[in-house]
């Protein structure tokens, strides 16, 4: 049995399979899946549409951020649906370009502060699987179960290409690999909430594992940790 309000965090670099695995694990546990990358993507889209540069003064940026109303809705077996001020932007935010935009806006202190607060509010009731880059380190440092999902960059690029092509987006492997390597570097090197495993996270390399294998390993780990605590 899991504690009533447990939080599970899954961090890792882009393309490690976090979304599919977090969604699957949440379904197995009967928990809610919190996709924080989708939040950074939607904020990036909104600021881009509003033509707000990140080097604008704090006051303007704060006003524009305050006008961003985000809603995430679970979507059985698929990526969460994301609504930006009522508009369904689920497809618009899931392009490789928006991944790069999200990575850029996510390094901004005000953007991080705003979304960290929102994520903590959404996570407060517990029973969530929170996925991102800083879930176990910054947003939910007290989470009961923490995982860090990794895989070789080439494996992640190949998986990302397959996923995007399945969605009808024509992509070139070399380009996707270059974007993944750049995003890893930028997300890990930034001063605020950089991508890194929490000291108490269980690190899983998914290079040689399929989705069911990773979820199975996580379920086993959760069960083992629970036994150790009882
Ligand atoms: O997981 P994703 O590819 O949808 O995330 C897009 C970008 O958002 C990622 O490159 C960095 C940023 N991000 C972040 O800084 N912190 C998070 N918790 C989630 C995403």
Coordinates of N, CA and C and ligand atoms in Angstrom, one line a residue:
X1 N 0.8 -1.2 0.0 CA 0.0 0.0 0.0 C 0.9 1.3 0.0
X2 N 0.5 2.3 -0.8 CA 1.2 3.5 -0.8 C 0.6 4.5 0.2
X3 N 1.4 5.4 0.8 CA 0.7 6.4 1.7 C -0.3 7.2 0.9
X4 N -1.3 7.7 1.6 CA -2.4 8.4 1.0 C -2.1 9.5 0.1
X5 N -1.0 10.2 0.5 CA -0.7 11.5 -0.2 C 0.6 11.4 -0.9
X6 N 1.1 10.2 -1.3 CA 2.4 10.1 -1.8 C 2.6 10.9 -3.1
X7 N 3.9 11.4 -3.3 CA 4.3 12.1 -4.5 C 5.4 11.2 -5.1
X8 N 5.3 11.0 -6.4 CA 6.4 10.3 -7.1 C 6.9 11.3 -8.1
X9 N 8.3 11.4 -8.1 CA 8.9 12.3 -9.1 C 9.7 11.6 -10.1
X10 N 9.6 12.0 -11.4 CA 10.4 11.4 -12.4 C 11.1 12.6 -13.2
X11 N 12.4 12.7 -13.0 CA 13.1 13.7 -13.8 C 14.0 13.0 -14.8
X12 N 14.6 13.8 -15.7 CA 15.5 13.3 -16.7 C 15.6 14.1 -17.9
X13 N 16.5 13.8 -18.8 CA 16.7 14.6 -20.0 C 15.6 14.4 -21.0
X14 N 15.5 15.2 -22.0 CA 14.4 15.1 -23.0 C 14.6 13.8 -23.8
X15 N 13.5 13.2 -24.1 CA 13.5 12.0 -24.9 C 13.8 10.7 -24.2
X16 N 13.9 10.8 -22.8 CA 14.2 9.6 -22.1 C 13.0 8.7 -21.9
X17 N 11.8 9.1 -22.4 CA 10.6 8.4 -22.3 C 9.8 8.7 -21.0
X18 N 10.1 9.9 -20.4 CA 9.4 10.3 -19.2 C 7.9 10.4 -19.3
X19 N 7.4 11.0 -20.4 CA 6.0 11.2 -20.5 C 5.2 9.9 -20.5
X20 N 5.6 9.0 -21.4 CA 4.9 7.7 -21.5 C 5.0 6.9 -20.2
X21 N 6.2 7.0 -19.6 CA 6.4 6.2 -18.4 C 5.7 6.8 -17.2
X22 N 5.7 8.1 -17.1 CA 5.0 8.8 -16.0 C 3.5 8.5 -16.1
X23 N 3.0 8.6 -17.4 CA 1.5 8.4 -17.6 C 1.2 6.9 -17.2
X24 N 2.0 6.0 -17.6 CA 1.8 4.6 -17.4 C 1.9 4.3 -15.9
X25 N 2.9 4.8 -15.2 CA 3.0 4.6 -13.8 C 1.9 5.2 -13.0
X26 N 1.5 6.4 -13.4 CA 0.3 7.0 -12.8 C -0.9 6.2 -12.9
X27 N -1.1 5.6 -14.1 CA -2.3 4.7 -14.3 C -2.2 3.5 -13.4
X28 N -1.0 2.9 -13.3 CA -0.9 1.7 -12.5 C -1.1 2.0 -11.0
X29 N -0.7 3.2 -10.5 CA -0.9 3.6 -9.1 C -2.3 4.2 -8.8
X30 N -3.0 4.6 -9.9 CA -4.2 5.3 -9.7 C -4.0 6.7 -9.3
X31 N -2.9 7.3 -9.7 CA -2.5 8.6 -9.4 C -2.7 9.6 -10.6
X32 N -2.6 10.9 -10.3 CA -2.7 11.9 -11.4 C -1.3 12.2 -12.0
X33 N -1.2 12.3 -13.3 CA 0.0 12.6 -13.9 C 0.2 14.1 -14.1
X34 N 1.3 14.7 -13.6 CA 1.6 16.1 -13.8 C 2.7 16.3 -14.8
X35 N 2.4 16.8 -16.0 CA 3.4 17.0 -17.0 C 3.9 18.5 -16.9
X36 N 5.0 18.7 -16.3 CA 5.5 20.1 -16.1 C 6.2 20.6 -17.3
X37 N 6.7 19.7 -18.2 CA 7.3 20.2 -19.4 C 6.2 20.9 -20.3
X38 N 5.0 20.3 -20.2 CA 3.9 20.9 -21.0 C 3.6 22.3 -20.5
X39 N 3.8 22.6 -19.2 CA 3.6 23.9 -18.7 C 4.6 24.9 -19.2
X40 N 5.9 24.5 -19.2 CA 6.9 25.4 -19.7 C 6.7 25.6 -21.2
X41 N 6.3 24.6 -21.9 CA 6.0 24.7 -23.4 C 4.9 25.8 -23.6
X42 N 3.8 25.6 -22.8 CA 2.6 26.5 -23.0 C 3.0 28.0 -22.6
X43 N 3.8 28.1 -21.6 CA 4.2 29.5 -21.2 C 5.1 30.1 -22.3
X44 N 6.0 29.2 -22.9 CA 6.8 29.7 -24.0 C 6.0 30.1 -25.2
X45 N 5.0 29.3 -25.5 CA 4.1 29.6 -26.6 C 3.4 30.9 -26.4
X46 N 2.9 31.1 -25.2 CA 2.1 32.3 -24.9 C 3.0 33.6 -25.0
X47 N 4.2 33.5 -24.4 CA 5.1 34.7 -24.4 C 5.5 34.9 -25.9
X48 N 5.7 33.9 -26.6 CA 6.1 34.1 -28.0 C 5.0 34.8 -28.8
X49 N 3.8 34.3 -28.6 CA 2.6 34.9 -29.3 C 2.4 36.3 -28.9
X50 N 2.7 36.6 -27.6 CA 2.5 38.0 -27.1 C 3.6 38.9 -27.5
X51 N 4.7 38.2 -28.1 CA 5.8 39.0 -28.5 C 6.6 39.6 -27.4
X52 N 6.6 38.8 -26.2 CA 7.3 39.3 -25.1 C 8.7 38.7 -25.0
X53 N 9.8 39.5 -25.1 CA 11.1 39.0 -25.1 C 11.5 38.8 -23.6
X54 N 12.3 37.8 -23.3 CA 12.6 37.4 -22.0 C 13.5 38.5 -21.2
X55 N 14.1 39.3 -22.0 CA 14.9 40.4 -21.4 C 14.1 41.6 -21.1
X56 N 12.8 41.5 -21.2 CA 11.9 42.6 -20.8 C 12.0 42.8 -19.3
X57 N 11.6 44.0 -18.9 CA 11.7 44.3 -17.4 C 10.7 43.3 -16.7
X58 N 11.1 43.1 -15.4 CA 10.4 42.1 -14.6 C 8.9 42.4 -14.5
X59 N 8.6 43.7 -14.4 CA 7.2 44.1 -14.2 C 6.3 43.7 -15.4
X60 N 6.8 44.0 -16.6 CA 6.1 43.6 -17.8 C 5.9 42.1 -17.9
X61 N 7.0 41.4 -17.7 CA 7.0 40.0 -17.8 C 6.0 39.4 -16.7
X62 N 6.0 39.9 -15.5 CA 5.1 39.5 -14.5 C 3.7 39.7 -14.9
X63 N 3.4 40.8 -15.5 CA 2.0 41.1 -15.9 C 1.6 40.1 -17.0
X64 N 2.5 39.9 -17.9 CA 2.2 38.9 -19.0 C 2.0 37.5 -18.5
X65 N 2.9 37.2 -17.5 CA 2.7 35.8 -17.0 C 1.4 35.7 -16.2
X66 N 1.1 36.7 -15.5 CA -0.2 36.7 -14.7 C -1.4 36.5 -15.6
X67 N -1.2 36.9 -16.9 CA -2.4 36.8 -17.8 C -2.4 35.4 -18.5
X68 N -1.4 34.5 -18.2 CA -1.4 33.2 -18.7 C -2.3 32.3 -17.8
X69 N -3.3 31.7 -18.4 CA -4.2 30.8 -17.6 C -4.0 29.4 -18.2
X70 N -3.4 28.5 -17.4 CA -3.1 27.2 -17.9 C -4.0 26.2 -17.3
X71 N -4.5 25.2 -18.1 CA -5.3 24.1 -17.5 C -4.8 22.8 -18.2
X72 N -4.5 21.8 -17.4 CA -4.1 20.5 -17.9 C -5.2 19.5 -17.7
X73 N -5.5 18.8 -18.7 CA -6.6 17.8 -18.6 C -6.0 16.4 -19.0
X74 N -6.2 15.4 -18.1 CA -5.7 14.1 -18.5 C -6.4 13.6 -19.8
X75 N -5.6 12.8 -20.5 CA -6.1 12.3 -21.8 C -5.8 10.8 -21.9
X76 N -6.8 10.0 -21.7 CA -6.6 8.6 -21.6 C -5.6 8.0 -22.6
X77 N -4.5 7.5 -22.1 CA -3.5 6.8 -23.0 C -2.7 7.8 -23.9
X78 N -2.9 9.1 -23.8 CA -2.1 10.0 -24.7 C -1.6 11.1 -23.9
X79 N -0.8 12.0 -24.6 CA -0.3 13.2 -23.9 C -1.4 14.0 -23.3
X80 N -1.1 14.7 -22.1 CA -2.2 15.5 -21.5 C -2.6 16.6 -22.5
X81 N -3.9 17.0 -22.3 CA -4.4 18.1 -23.1 C -4.1 19.4 -22.3
X82 N -3.6 20.4 -23.1 CA -3.2 21.6 -22.4 C -4.0 22.8 -23.0
X83 N -4.6 23.5 -22.1 CA -5.4 24.7 -22.5 C -4.8 26.0 -22.1
X84 N -4.6 26.9 -23.0 CA -3.9 28.2 -22.7 C -5.0 29.2 -22.9
X85 N -5.4 29.8 -21.8 CA -6.5 30.8 -21.8 C -7.7 30.2 -22.6
X86 N -8.0 28.9 -22.3 CA -9.2 28.3 -22.9 C -8.9 27.6 -24.2
X87 N -7.8 28.0 -24.9 CA -7.6 27.4 -26.2 C -6.8 26.1 -26.1
X88 N -7.2 25.1 -26.8 CA -6.5 23.8 -26.8 C -5.2 23.9 -27.6
X89 N -4.0 24.0 -26.9 CA -2.7 24.1 -27.6 C -1.9 22.8 -27.5
X90 N -2.6 21.7 -27.2 CA -1.9 20.4 -27.1 C -1.0 20.1 -28.2
X91 N -1.4 20.3 -29.4 CA -0.6 20.0 -30.6 C 0.4 21.0 -30.8
X92 N 0.1 22.3 -30.7 CA 1.0 23.4 -31.0 C 2.2 23.4 -30.1
X93 N 2.1 22.9 -28.9 CA 3.3 22.9 -28.0 C 4.2 21.7 -28.2
X94 N 3.8 20.7 -28.9 CA 4.6 19.5 -29.0 C 5.5 19.4 -30.2
X95 N 6.0 20.5 -30.7 CA 6.9 20.5 -31.8 C 8.3 20.6 -31.2
X96 N 9.3 20.1 -32.0 CA 10.7 20.3 -31.5 C 11.1 21.7 -31.2
X97 N 10.5 22.6 -32.0 CA 10.8 24.1 -31.9 C 10.3 24.6 -30.5
X98 N 9.1 24.2 -30.2 CA 8.6 24.6 -28.9 C 9.3 24.0 -27.7
X99 N 10.0 22.9 -27.9 CA 10.8 22.3 -26.9 C 12.0 23.2 -26.7
X100 N 12.6 23.7 -27.7 CA 13.7 24.7 -27.6 C 13.2 26.0 -26.9
X101 N 12.1 26.5 -27.3 CA 11.5 27.7 -26.7 C 11.3 27.5 -25.2
X102 N 10.7 26.3 -24.9 CA 10.4 26.0 -23.5 C 11.7 26.0 -22.7
X103 N 12.7 25.4 -23.3 CA 14.0 25.3 -22.6 C 14.6 26.7 -22.3
X104 N 14.4 27.6 -23.3 CA 14.9 28.9 -23.1 C 14.1 29.7 -22.0
X105 N 12.8 29.7 -22.1 CA 12.0 30.4 -21.1 C 12.2 29.8 -19.7
X106 N 12.5 28.5 -19.6 CA 12.5 27.8 -18.3 C 13.8 28.3 -17.5
X107 N 14.7 28.9 -18.2 CA 15.9 29.4 -17.4 C 15.6 30.7 -16.7
X108 N 14.5 31.3 -17.0 CA 14.2 32.7 -16.4 C 13.6 32.5 -15.0
X109 N 14.2 33.3 -14.1 CA 13.8 33.1 -12.6 C 12.3 33.3 -12.4
X110 N 11.7 34.3 -13.0 CA 10.3 34.6 -12.8 C 9.4 33.5 -13.3
X111 N 9.8 33.0 -14.5 CA 9.0 31.9 -15.1 C 9.1 30.7 -14.2
X112 N 10.3 30.4 -13.7 CA 10.5 29.2 -12.9 C 9.7 29.4 -11.6
X113 N 9.8 30.6 -11.0 CA 9.1 30.8 -9.7 C 7.6 30.6 -9.9
X114 N 7.1 31.2 -10.9 CA 5.6 31.2 -11.2 C 5.2 29.7 -11.4
X115 N 5.9 29.0 -12.2 CA 5.5 27.6 -12.5 C 5.7 26.7 -11.3
X116 N 6.8 26.9 -10.5 CA 7.1 26.1 -9.4 C 5.9 26.2 -8.4
X117 N 5.5 27.5 -8.2 CA 4.3 27.7 -7.2 C 3.1 26.9 -7.7
X118 N 2.8 27.1 -9.0 CA 1.6 26.4 -9.6 C 1.7 24.9 -9.4
X119 N 2.9 24.4 -9.7 CA 3.1 22.9 -9.6 C 3.0 22.4 -8.1
X120 N 3.5 23.2 -7.2 CA 3.3 22.8 -5.8 C 1.9 22.8 -5.4
X121 N 1.1 23.8 -5.9 CA -0.3 23.8 -5.6 C -1.0 22.6 -6.2
X122 N -0.7 22.3 -7.4 CA -1.3 21.1 -8.0 C -0.9 19.8 -7.3
X123 N 0.3 19.8 -6.8 CA 0.8 18.6 -6.2 C 0.4 18.4 -4.7
X124 N -0.1 19.5 -4.1 CA -0.4 19.5 -2.7 C -1.3 18.4 -2.2
X125 N -2.3 18.0 -3.0 CA -3.2 16.9 -2.5 C -2.5 15.5 -2.5
X126 N -1.3 15.5 -3.2 CA -0.6 14.2 -3.3 C -1.2 13.3 -4.3
X127 N -0.8 12.0 -4.3 CA -1.3 11.0 -5.3 C -1.0 11.5 -6.7
X128 N 0.2 12.0 -6.9 CA 0.6 12.4 -8.2 C 2.0 11.8 -8.6
X129 N 2.1 11.7 -10.0 CA 3.4 11.4 -10.6 C 3.8 12.6 -11.3
X130 N 4.8 13.3 -10.8 CA 5.2 14.6 -11.3 C 6.5 14.4 -12.2
X131 N 6.4 14.9 -13.4 CA 7.5 14.6 -14.4 C 8.1 15.9 -14.8
X132 N 9.5 16.0 -14.9 CA 10.1 17.2 -15.4 C 11.6 17.1 -15.3
X133 N 12.2 18.3 -14.9 CA 13.7 18.3 -14.7 C 14.1 18.5 -13.3
X134 N 13.2 19.2 -12.5 CA 13.6 19.6 -11.1 C 12.5 19.2 -10.1
X135 N 11.8 18.1 -10.4 CA 10.7 17.7 -9.5 C 11.2 17.1 -8.2
X136 N 12.3 16.3 -8.3 CA 12.8 15.7 -7.1 C 13.8 16.6 -6.3
X137 N 14.4 17.5 -7.1 CA 15.4 18.4 -6.5 C 14.8 19.7 -5.9
X138 N 13.9 20.3 -6.6 CA 13.4 21.7 -6.2 C 11.9 21.7 -5.8
X139 N 11.1 21.2 -6.7 CA 9.6 21.4 -6.6 C 9.1 20.5 -5.4
X140 N 9.5 19.3 -5.4 CA 9.0 18.3 -4.4 C 10.1 17.6 -3.7
X141 N 11.0 18.4 -3.0 CA 12.2 17.7 -2.4 C 11.8 16.7 -1.4
X142 N 10.6 16.7 -0.8 CA 10.2 15.8 0.2 C 9.4 14.6 -0.4
X143 N 9.4 14.5 -1.7 CA 8.6 13.4 -2.4 C 9.0 12.0 -1.8
X144 N 8.1 11.1 -1.7 CA 8.3 9.8 -1.1 C 9.2 8.9 -2.1
X145 N 8.9 9.1 -3.4 CA 9.6 8.2 -4.4 C 10.1 9.0 -5.5
X146 N 11.5 8.9 -5.7 CA 12.1 9.8 -6.7 C 12.8 8.9 -7.7
X147 N 12.6 9.2 -9.0 CA 13.3 8.5 -10.0 C 14.0 9.5 -11.0
X148 N 15.1 9.0 -11.6 CA 15.8 9.8 -12.6 C 15.9 8.9 -13.8
X149 N 15.3 9.2 -14.9 CA 15.3 8.4 -16.0 C 16.3 8.9 -17.1
X150 N 17.2 8.0 -17.4 CA 18.2 8.4 -18.4 C 18.3 7.4 -19.6
X151 N 18.9 7.8 -20.7 CA 19.2 6.9 -21.8 C 20.2 7.6 -22.6
X152 N 20.9 6.9 -23.4 CA 22.0 7.5 -24.3 C 21.3 8.5 -25.3
X153 N 22.0 9.6 -25.6 CA 21.4 10.6 -26.4 C 20.9 10.0 -27.8
X154 N 21.7 9.1 -28.3 CA 21.3 8.5 -29.6 C 20.0 7.7 -29.5
X155 N 19.9 7.0 -28.4 CA 18.6 6.2 -28.2 C 17.5 7.2 -28.1
X156 N 17.7 8.3 -27.3 CA 16.6 9.2 -27.1 C 16.2 9.9 -28.4
X157 N 17.2 10.3 -29.2 CA 16.9 10.9 -30.5 C 16.1 10.0 -31.4
X158 N 16.5 8.7 -31.4 CA 15.8 7.7 -32.3 C 14.3 7.6 -31.9
X159 N 14.1 7.5 -30.5 CA 12.8 7.4 -30.0 C 11.9 8.6 -30.3
X160 N 12.6 9.8 -30.1 CA 11.8 11.1 -30.4 C 11.4 11.2 -31.9
X161 N 12.3 10.7 -32.8 CA 12.0 10.8 -34.2 C 10.8 9.9 -34.5
X162 N 10.8 8.7 -33.9 CA 9.7 7.7 -34.2 C 8.4 8.3 -33.7
X163 N 8.5 8.9 -32.5 CA 7.3 9.5 -31.9 C 6.7 10.7 -32.7
X164 N 7.6 11.5 -33.2 CA 7.2 12.7 -34.0 C 6.7 12.3 -35.4
X165 N 7.4 11.3 -35.9 CA 6.9 10.8 -37.3 C 5.5 10.1 -37.1
X166 N 5.3 9.4 -36.0 CA 4.0 8.8 -35.8 C 2.9 9.8 -35.7
X167 N 3.3 11.0 -35.3 CA 2.3 12.1 -35.2 C 2.2 12.9 -36.5
X168 N 2.9 12.4 -37.5 CA 2.9 13.1 -38.8 C 3.8 14.2 -39.0
X169 N 4.8 14.4 -38.1 CA 5.7 15.5 -38.2 C 7.0 14.9 -38.9
X170 N 7.3 15.4 -40.1 CA 8.5 14.9 -40.7 C 9.8 15.5 -40.1
X171 N 10.7 14.7 -39.5 CA 11.9 15.2 -38.8 C 13.1 14.4 -39.3
X172 N 14.2 15.1 -39.2 CA 15.5 14.4 -39.5 C 16.2 14.0 -38.3
X173 N 16.8 12.8 -38.2 CA 17.4 12.3 -37.0 C 18.6 13.2 -36.6
X174 N 19.4 13.6 -37.5 CA 20.6 14.4 -37.1 C 20.2 15.7 -36.4
X175 N 19.1 16.3 -36.9 CA 18.6 17.5 -36.4 C 18.1 17.3 -34.9
X176 N 17.3 16.3 -34.8 CA 16.7 15.9 -33.5 C 17.8 15.6 -32.5
X177 N 18.8 14.9 -32.9 CA 19.9 14.6 -32.0 C 20.7 15.8 -31.6
X178 N 20.9 16.7 -32.5 CA 21.6 18.0 -32.2 C 20.7 18.8 -31.2
X179 N 19.4 18.8 -31.4 CA 18.5 19.6 -30.4 C 18.6 18.9 -29.0
X180 N 18.6 17.6 -29.0 CA 18.6 16.9 -27.7 C 19.9 17.2 -27.0
X181 N 21.0 17.2 -27.7 CA 22.3 17.4 -27.1 C 22.4 18.9 -26.6
X182 N 21.8 19.8 -27.4 CA 21.8 21.2 -26.9 C 20.9 21.4 -25.7
X183 N 19.7 20.8 -25.8 CA 18.8 21.0 -24.6 C 19.4 20.4 -23.3
X184 N 20.0 19.2 -23.5 CA 20.6 18.6 -22.3 C 21.6 19.5 -21.7
X185 N 22.4 20.1 -22.6 CA 23.5 21.0 -22.1 C 22.9 22.2 -21.4
X186 N 21.9 22.9 -22.1 CA 21.4 24.1 -21.5 C 20.6 23.8 -20.2
X187 N 19.8 22.7 -20.2 CA 19.0 22.4 -19.0 C 19.9 22.0 -17.9
X188 N 21.0 21.4 -18.1 CA 21.9 21.0 -17.1 C 22.8 22.1 -16.6
X189 N 23.1 23.1 -17.5 CA 24.1 24.1 -17.1 C 23.5 25.3 -16.5
X190 N 22.1 25.5 -16.6 CA 21.5 26.7 -16.1 C 21.7 26.8 -14.5
X191 N 21.7 28.1 -14.1 CA 21.9 28.4 -12.7 C 20.8 27.9 -11.8
X192 N 19.6 28.0 -12.3 CA 18.4 27.8 -11.5 C 17.8 26.4 -11.8
X193 N 17.6 25.6 -10.8 CA 17.0 24.3 -10.9 C 17.5 23.5 -12.1
X194 N 18.8 23.3 -12.2 CA 19.4 22.6 -13.3 C 19.0 21.1 -13.3
X195 N 19.0 20.5 -14.5 CA 18.7 19.1 -14.6 C 19.8 18.3 -14.0
X196 N 19.4 17.6 -12.9 CA 20.3 16.6 -12.3 C 19.5 15.7 -11.4
X197 N 20.1 14.5 -11.1 CA 19.3 13.6 -10.2 C 19.3 14.2 -8.8
X198 N 18.2 14.0 -8.1 CA 18.2 14.3 -6.6 C 19.1 13.3 -6.0
X199 N 19.7 13.7 -4.8 CA 20.7 12.8 -4.2 C 20.0 11.5 -3.8
X200 N 18.7 11.6 -3.5 CA 18.0 10.4 -3.1 C 17.2 9.7 -4.2
X201 N 17.5 10.1 -5.5 CA 16.7 9.5 -6.6 C 17.3 8.1 -7.0
X202 N 16.4 7.3 -7.5 CA 16.8 6.0 -8.0 C 17.1 6.3 -9.5
X203 N 18.3 6.0 -10.0 CA 18.6 6.3 -11.4 C 18.3 5.0 -12.3
X204 N 17.5 5.2 -13.3 CA 17.2 4.1 -14.2 C 17.7 4.4 -15.6
X205 N 18.5 3.6 -16.2 CA 18.9 3.8 -17.6 C 18.0 3.0 -18.4
X206 N 17.2 3.7 -19.3 CA 16.2 3.0 -20.1 C 16.7 2.6 -21.5
X207 N 18.0 2.8 -21.7 CA 18.5 2.5 -23.1 C 18.1 1.1 -23.5
X208 N 18.3 0.1 -22.6 CA 18.0 -1.3 -23.0 C 16.7 -1.8 -22.5
X209 N 15.8 -0.9 -22.1 CA 14.5 -1.4 -21.5 C 13.4 -0.9 -22.3
X210 N 12.3 -1.6 -22.4 CA 11.1 -1.1 -23.0 C 10.2 -0.4 -21.9
X211 N 9.1 0.2 -22.4 CA 8.3 1.0 -21.4 C 7.8 0.1 -20.3
X212 N 7.3 -1.1 -20.6 CA 6.8 -2.0 -19.5 C 7.9 -2.3 -18.6
X213 N 9.1 -2.5 -19.1 CA 10.3 -2.9 -18.3 C 10.6 -1.8 -17.3
X214 N 10.5 -0.5 -17.8 CA 10.9 0.6 -16.9 C 9.8 0.8 -15.8
X215 N 8.5 0.7 -16.2 CA 7.4 0.8 -15.3 C 7.5 -0.3 -14.2
X216 N 7.8 -1.5 -14.7 CA 7.9 -2.7 -13.8 C 9.0 -2.4 -12.8
X217 N 10.2 -1.9 -13.3 CA 11.3 -1.6 -12.3 C 10.9 -0.6 -11.3
X218 N 10.1 0.4 -11.7 CA 9.7 1.5 -10.8 C 8.7 0.9 -9.7
X219 N 7.8 0.1 -10.2 CA 6.8 -0.5 -9.3 C 7.5 -1.4 -8.3
X220 N 8.5 -2.1 -8.7 CA 9.2 -3.0 -7.8 C 10.0 -2.2 -6.8
X221 N 10.6 -1.1 -7.3 CA 11.3 -0.2 -6.4 C 10.4 0.4 -5.3
X222 N 9.2 0.9 -5.7 CA 8.3 1.5 -4.8 C 7.9 0.4 -3.8
X223 N 7.6 -0.8 -4.2 CA 7.2 -1.8 -3.3 C 8.3 -2.1 -2.3
X224 N 9.5 -2.2 -2.8 CA 10.7 -2.5 -1.9 C 10.9 -1.4 -0.9
X225 N 10.8 -0.1 -1.4 CA 11.0 1.0 -0.4 C 9.9 1.0 0.6
X226 N 8.7 0.6 0.2 CA 7.5 0.5 1.2 C 7.8 -0.5 2.2
X227 N 8.3 -1.7 1.8 CA 8.5 -2.8 2.7 C 9.6 -2.4 3.7
X228 N 10.6 -1.7 3.2 CA 11.7 -1.2 4.0 C 11.2 -0.3 5.1
X229 N 10.1 0.4 4.8 CA 9.7 1.4 5.8 C 8.7 0.9 6.8
X230 N 8.1 -0.3 6.5 CA 7.1 -0.8 7.4 C 7.6 -1.8 8.4
Ligands
LIG1 O1 9.9 17.6 -20.9 P1 9.8 18.6 -22.1 O2 10.6 18.2 -23.2 O3 8.3 18.8 -22.5 O4 10.3 20.0 -21.5 C1 10.5 21.2 -22.3 C2 11.5 22.1 -21.6 O5 11.0 22.7 -20.5 C3 12.8 21.4 -21.2 O6 13.8 21.4 -22.2 C4 13.3 22.2 -20.0 C5 12.0 22.8 -19.5 N1 11.5 22.2 -18.2 C6 12.1 22.6 -17.0 O7 13.0 23.4 -17.1 N2 11.6 22.1 -15.9 C7 10.7 21.2 -15.8 N3 10.3 20.7 -14.6 C8 10.1 20.7 -17.0 C9 10.6 21.2 -18.2

